[in-house]
Amino acid sequence: RYFLSYFWGPGVAGAYAVSYGIGSIVGLLYSPVFFVLLPATAAAWNVGRFEEVAEYLRFAQKYPFLLAVPVILLLTGYAHEIIGIVATSQFVATPALIGCVATAIAIMNVGAIAQTVLNLEYLSHRILAIGVGAAAFNVAANTVVVPRYGATGAAVTTLMTYGLQAAATHAMSRSILPFPWQWQLMAKALLAATPLALILTLGLQASAQQPALVIIGCASYVGLLLVFGVFEQREWKLVKAVIGSREGSP
């Protein structure tokens, strides 16, 4: 925002700030995970149950990401409408800008999950080194990109910075605990979101059909996740057990 204010003025910086705030909504999906992740993994780590730690990390990646994919698409597809609600027409930004920031926030949180391993091993100096390196890259990239591309350049720089930070954190964490990264699941989620993405791209012009189309897109996302076998048998058993316990309670 400092670079945007310096090169483009406060108007552009304000528009970027609004877009960043809207994109940051994705971070709310990950917030509950961090309340329990470190205490749970620390308890297992201290008694040498490393496979259990890996399971915690695997599921911590899974559920917020499955929610983040459609949320990012909806924030991007309804960018103009959301800005119209929370701000004025002076702060209009392109949907791509909000989508870029929202994706960056999701990647940042995925990296924060991997960072749990460094916390468990008391390797705060590595976390500091990664943070300083990411900040240096961000400043250097903004110096080059922002004067030419403005807010869009700043958003892309943010995405690249969080991407590099997450990659470095992941590499260092895997050298300590080789927990499985959820690449297959992420690919399935992105593929399942294709109908919703197409509806948001092509269907929003017909305002009368807009709500129904979005509901269909969200339903198809859930349906395709089931078809792709994203949820394991033990997860279904857990859901049934929770429902059964609720029904049996007075």
CSV table of C-alpha atoms in Angstrom, one decimal:
chain,number,residue,atom,x,y,z
A,1,ARG,CA,0.0,0.0,0.0
A,2,TYR,CA,2.9,2.3,0.6
A,3,PHE,CA,4.2,1.8,-2.9
A,4,LEU,CA,0.7,2.3,-4.4
A,5,SER,CA,0.3,5.5,-2.4
A,6,TYR,CA,3.7,6.8,-3.6
A,7,PHE,CA,3.4,5.9,-7.2
A,8,TRP,CA,-0.3,6.0,-7.9
A,9,GLY,CA,-1.9,8.1,-5.1
A,10,PRO,CA,-4.2,7.3,-2.1
A,11,GLY,CA,-7.2,6.5,-4.4
A,12,VAL,CA,-5.5,3.4,-5.9
A,13,ALA,CA,-4.1,2.5,-2.5
A,14,GLY,CA,-7.6,2.7,-1.0
A,15,ALA,CA,-9.1,0.6,-3.7
A,16,TYR,CA,-6.4,-2.0,-3.1
A,17,ALA,CA,-7.0,-1.9,0.6
A,18,VAL,CA,-10.8,-2.7,0.1
A,19,SER,CA,-9.9,-5.5,-2.3
A,20,TYR,CA,-7.4,-6.9,0.2
A,21,GLY,CA,-9.9,-6.8,3.0
A,22,ILE,CA,-12.5,-8.7,0.9
A,23,GLY,CA,-10.0,-11.2,-0.2
A,24,SER,CA,-8.9,-11.7,3.4
A,25,ILE,CA,-12.3,-13.2,4.2
A,26,VAL,CA,-10.8,-16.5,3.0
A,27,GLY,CA,-8.5,-16.4,6.0
A,28,LEU,CA,-11.6,-16.8,8.3
A,29,LEU,CA,-12.0,-20.4,7.0
A,30,TYR,CA,-8.6,-21.3,8.3
A,31,SER,CA,-8.7,-19.4,11.6
A,32,PRO,CA,-10.5,-22.2,13.6
A,33,VAL,CA,-7.9,-24.7,12.6
A,34,PHE,CA,-5.1,-22.8,14.3
A,35,PHE,CA,-6.9,-22.6,17.6
A,36,VAL,CA,-6.5,-26.4,18.0
A,37,LEU,CA,-3.7,-27.4,15.6
A,38,LEU,CA,-0.7,-26.5,17.7
A,39,PRO,CA,-1.9,-27.8,21.0
A,40,ALA,CA,-3.1,-31.1,19.5
A,41,THR,CA,0.1,-31.7,17.5
A,42,ALA,CA,2.3,-30.6,20.4
A,43,ALA,CA,0.7,-33.2,22.7
A,44,ALA,CA,1.3,-36.0,20.1
A,45,TRP,CA,4.8,-34.7,19.2
A,46,ASN,CA,6.0,-34.7,22.8
A,47,VAL,CA,5.3,-38.5,23.2
A,48,GLY,CA,6.7,-39.4,19.8
A,49,ARG,CA,3.4,-40.1,17.9
A,50,PHE,CA,4.6,-38.6,14.7
A,51,GLU,CA,2.1,-40.4,12.4
A,52,GLU,CA,-0.7,-38.8,14.4
A,53,VAL,CA,0.9,-35.4,13.9
A,54,ALA,CA,1.0,-36.1,10.2
A,55,GLU,CA,-2.7,-37.0,10.3
A,56,TYR,CA,-3.6,-33.7,12.1
A,57,LEU,CA,-1.7,-31.7,9.4
A,58,ARG,CA,-3.3,-33.6,6.6
A,59,PHE,CA,-6.8,-32.9,7.7
A,60,ALA,CA,-5.9,-29.3,8.7
A,61,GLN,CA,-5.1,-28.8,5.0
A,62,LYS,CA,-8.2,-30.6,3.7
A,63,TYR,CA,-11.3,-29.1,5.1
A,64,PRO,CA,-10.5,-25.4,4.9
A,65,PHE,CA,-9.2,-25.8,1.4
A,66,LEU,CA,-12.4,-27.5,0.3
A,67,LEU,CA,-14.3,-24.5,1.6
A,68,ALA,CA,-11.8,-21.9,0.3
A,69,VAL,CA,-12.2,-23.0,-3.4
A,70,PRO,CA,-15.9,-22.0,-3.8
A,71,VAL,CA,-15.5,-19.0,-1.5
A,72,ILE,CA,-12.7,-17.6,-3.7
A,73,LEU,CA,-14.8,-18.1,-6.8
A,74,LEU,CA,-17.8,-16.4,-5.2
A,75,LEU,CA,-15.8,-13.5,-3.9
A,76,THR,CA,-14.3,-13.1,-7.4
A,77,GLY,CA,-17.6,-13.5,-9.3
A,78,TYR,CA,-19.5,-11.0,-7.0
A,79,ALA,CA,-16.5,-8.6,-6.6
A,80,HIS,CA,-18.4,-5.5,-7.9
A,81,GLU,CA,-21.5,-6.3,-5.8
A,82,ILE,CA,-19.5,-6.8,-2.6
A,83,ILE,CA,-17.6,-3.6,-3.1
A,84,GLY,CA,-20.8,-1.8,-3.8
A,85,ILE,CA,-22.1,-3.0,-0.4
A,86,VAL,CA,-19.0,-2.3,1.8
A,87,ALA,CA,-17.6,0.8,0.0
A,88,THR,CA,-18.5,3.3,-2.7
A,89,SER,CA,-18.0,3.3,-6.5
A,90,GLN,CA,-14.6,5.1,-6.0
A,91,PHE,CA,-13.2,1.8,-4.7
A,92,VAL,CA,-14.1,-0.3,-7.7
A,93,ALA,CA,-11.5,-3.0,-8.4
A,94,THR,CA,-11.4,-5.8,-11.0
A,95,PRO,CA,-12.6,-9.3,-10.0
A,96,ALA,CA,-9.2,-10.6,-10.9
A,97,LEU,CA,-7.6,-8.4,-8.2
A,98,ILE,CA,-9.8,-9.8,-5.4
A,99,GLY,CA,-9.4,-13.3,-6.8
A,100,CYS,CA,-5.6,-12.9,-6.7
A,101,VAL,CA,-5.6,-11.6,-3.2
A,102,ALA,CA,-8.0,-14.3,-1.9
A,103,THR,CA,-5.8,-17.0,-3.5
A,104,ALA,CA,-2.7,-15.5,-1.9
A,105,ILE,CA,-4.4,-15.5,1.6
A,106,ALA,CA,-5.3,-19.2,1.1
A,107,ILE,CA,-1.7,-20.0,0.1
A,108,MET,CA,-0.4,-18.1,3.1
A,109,ASN,CA,-2.6,-20.2,5.5
A,110,VAL,CA,-1.5,-23.4,3.8
A,111,GLY,CA,2.1,-22.4,4.5
A,112,ALA,CA,1.2,-21.6,8.1
A,113,ILE,CA,-0.1,-25.2,8.5
A,114,ALA,CA,3.3,-26.5,7.3
A,115,GLN,CA,5.0,-24.1,9.7
A,116,THR,CA,3.5,-26.0,12.6
A,117,VAL,CA,6.3,-28.6,12.3
A,118,LEU,CA,9.0,-25.9,12.6
A,119,ASN,CA,7.2,-24.6,15.8
A,120,LEU,CA,7.1,-28.1,17.2
A,121,GLU,CA,10.9,-28.4,16.7
A,122,TYR,CA,11.5,-24.9,18.2
A,123,LEU,CA,13.0,-23.8,14.9
A,124,SER,CA,11.8,-20.2,15.2
A,125,HIS,CA,15.1,-18.9,13.6
A,126,ARG,CA,14.1,-20.7,10.3
A,127,ILE,CA,10.6,-19.1,10.4
A,128,LEU,CA,12.3,-15.8,10.9
A,129,ALA,CA,14.7,-16.4,8.0
A,130,ILE,CA,11.8,-17.4,5.7
A,131,GLY,CA,9.8,-14.3,6.8
A,132,VAL,CA,12.7,-11.9,6.2
A,133,GLY,CA,13.4,-13.4,2.8
A,134,ALA,CA,9.8,-13.2,1.8
A,135,ALA,CA,9.6,-9.5,2.9
A,136,ALA,CA,12.8,-8.7,1.0
A,137,PHE,CA,11.4,-10.3,-2.2
A,138,ASN,CA,8.1,-8.4,-1.7
A,139,VAL,CA,9.8,-5.0,-1.4
A,140,ALA,CA,12.1,-5.7,-4.4
A,141,ALA,CA,9.2,-7.0,-6.6
A,142,ASN,CA,6.9,-4.1,-5.6
A,143,THR,CA,9.7,-1.6,-6.5
A,144,VAL,CA,9.8,-3.0,-10.0
A,145,VAL,CA,6.1,-4.0,-10.6
A,146,VAL,CA,3.9,-1.3,-8.9
A,147,PRO,CA,5.1,1.7,-10.9
A,148,ARG,CA,4.1,0.0,-14.1
A,149,TYR,CA,1.1,-2.2,-13.2
A,150,GLY,CA,-0.4,-0.5,-10.1
A,151,ALA,CA,-2.8,-2.4,-7.9
A,152,THR,CA,-2.8,-5.5,-10.2
A,153,GLY,CA,1.0,-5.7,-10.0
A,154,ALA,CA,0.8,-5.4,-6.2
A,155,ALA,CA,-1.8,-8.2,-6.0
A,156,VAL,CA,0.4,-10.5,-8.2
A,157,THR,CA,3.4,-9.7,-6.1
A,158,THR,CA,1.5,-10.6,-2.9
A,159,LEU,CA,0.5,-13.9,-4.5
A,160,MET,CA,4.1,-14.7,-5.5
A,161,THR,CA,5.4,-13.7,-2.1
A,162,TYR,CA,3.0,-16.0,-0.2
A,163,GLY,CA,3.6,-18.7,-2.7
A,164,LEU,CA,7.4,-18.6,-2.2
A,165,GLN,CA,7.0,-18.3,1.5
A,166,ALA,CA,4.7,-21.4,1.6
A,167,ALA,CA,7.0,-23.4,-0.7
A,168,ALA,CA,10.1,-22.6,1.5
A,169,THR,CA,8.2,-23.5,4.7
A,170,HIS,CA,6.9,-26.7,3.2
A,171,ALA,CA,10.4,-27.7,2.1
A,172,MET,CA,11.9,-27.1,5.5
A,173,SER,CA,9.0,-28.8,7.3
A,174,ARG,CA,9.3,-31.9,5.1
A,175,SER,CA,12.9,-32.3,6.0
A,176,ILE,CA,11.8,-32.9,9.6
A,177,LEU,CA,8.4,-34.7,9.2
A,178,PRO,CA,7.6,-36.0,5.7
A,179,PHE,CA,3.8,-35.6,6.1
A,180,PRO,CA,1.8,-36.1,2.9
A,181,TRP,CA,0.9,-33.0,1.0
A,182,GLN,CA,-2.6,-32.9,-0.3
A,183,TRP,CA,-1.9,-32.3,-4.0
A,184,GLN,CA,-4.4,-34.9,-5.3
A,185,LEU,CA,-7.2,-33.5,-3.1
A,186,MET,CA,-6.4,-30.0,-4.2
A,187,ALA,CA,-6.6,-31.0,-7.9
A,188,LYS,CA,-9.9,-32.8,-7.3
A,189,ALA,CA,-11.4,-29.8,-5.6
A,190,LEU,CA,-10.3,-27.4,-8.4
A,191,LEU,CA,-11.8,-29.8,-11.0
A,192,ALA,CA,-15.0,-30.1,-9.0
A,193,ALA,CA,-15.3,-26.3,-8.9
A,194,THR,CA,-15.2,-26.0,-12.7
A,195,PRO,CA,-19.0,-25.9,-13.2
A,196,LEU,CA,-19.3,-23.2,-10.5
A,197,ALA,CA,-16.5,-21.2,-12.2
A,198,LEU,CA,-18.2,-21.4,-15.5
A,199,ILE,CA,-21.5,-20.3,-14.1
A,200,LEU,CA,-20.0,-17.3,-12.4
A,201,THR,CA,-18.1,-16.4,-15.5
A,202,LEU,CA,-21.0,-16.9,-18.0
A,203,GLY,CA,-24.2,-16.9,-16.0
A,204,LEU,CA,-24.2,-13.7,-14.0
A,205,GLN,CA,-25.4,-11.7,-16.9
A,206,ALA,CA,-28.9,-13.2,-16.5
A,207,SER,CA,-29.8,-11.6,-13.2
A,208,ALA,CA,-33.2,-13.4,-12.8
A,209,GLN,CA,-31.5,-16.8,-13.0
A,210,GLN,CA,-28.4,-15.7,-11.1
A,211,PRO,CA,-29.3,-17.2,-7.6
A,212,ALA,CA,-30.5,-20.5,-9.0
A,213,LEU,CA,-27.4,-20.9,-11.2
A,214,VAL,CA,-25.1,-20.3,-8.3
A,215,ILE,CA,-27.0,-22.8,-6.1
A,216,ILE,CA,-26.6,-25.3,-8.9
A,217,GLY,CA,-22.9,-24.6,-9.2
A,218,CYS,CA,-22.4,-25.1,-5.4
A,219,ALA,CA,-24.4,-28.3,-5.4
A,220,SER,CA,-22.4,-29.6,-8.4
A,221,TYR,CA,-19.2,-28.8,-6.5
A,222,VAL,CA,-20.3,-30.9,-3.5
A,223,GLY,CA,-21.6,-33.7,-5.8
A,224,LEU,CA,-18.4,-33.9,-7.7
A,225,LEU,CA,-16.4,-34.0,-4.5
A,226,LEU,CA,-18.4,-37.1,-3.5
A,227,VAL,CA,-18.0,-38.7,-7.0
A,228,PHE,CA,-14.2,-38.1,-6.8
A,229,GLY,CA,-14.1,-39.9,-3.5
A,230,VAL,CA,-12.7,-36.9,-1.6
A,231,PHE,CA,-14.2,-38.1,1.7
A,232,GLU,CA,-12.9,-41.3,3.3
A,233,GLN,CA,-14.9,-44.1,4.8
A,234,ARG,CA,-13.7,-43.3,8.3
A,235,GLU,CA,-15.0,-39.7,7.9
A,236,TRP,CA,-18.4,-40.9,7.1
A,237,LYS,CA,-18.3,-43.2,10.1
A,238,LEU,CA,-17.4,-40.2,12.3
A,239,VAL,CA,-20.3,-38.2,10.9
A,240,LYS,CA,-22.7,-41.0,11.5
A,241,ALA,CA,-21.3,-41.4,15.1
A,242,VAL,CA,-21.8,-37.7,15.8
A,243,ILE,CA,-25.3,-37.7,14.4
A,244,GLY,CA,-26.2,-40.9,16.3
A,245,SER,CA,-24.9,-39.4,19.6
A,246,ARG,CA,-27.0,-36.2,19.1
A,247,GLU,CA,-30.1,-38.3,18.4
A,248,GLY,CA,-29.5,-40.4,21.4
A,249,SER,CA,-29.0,-37.4,23.8
A,250,PRO,CA,-32.0,-36.3,25.9
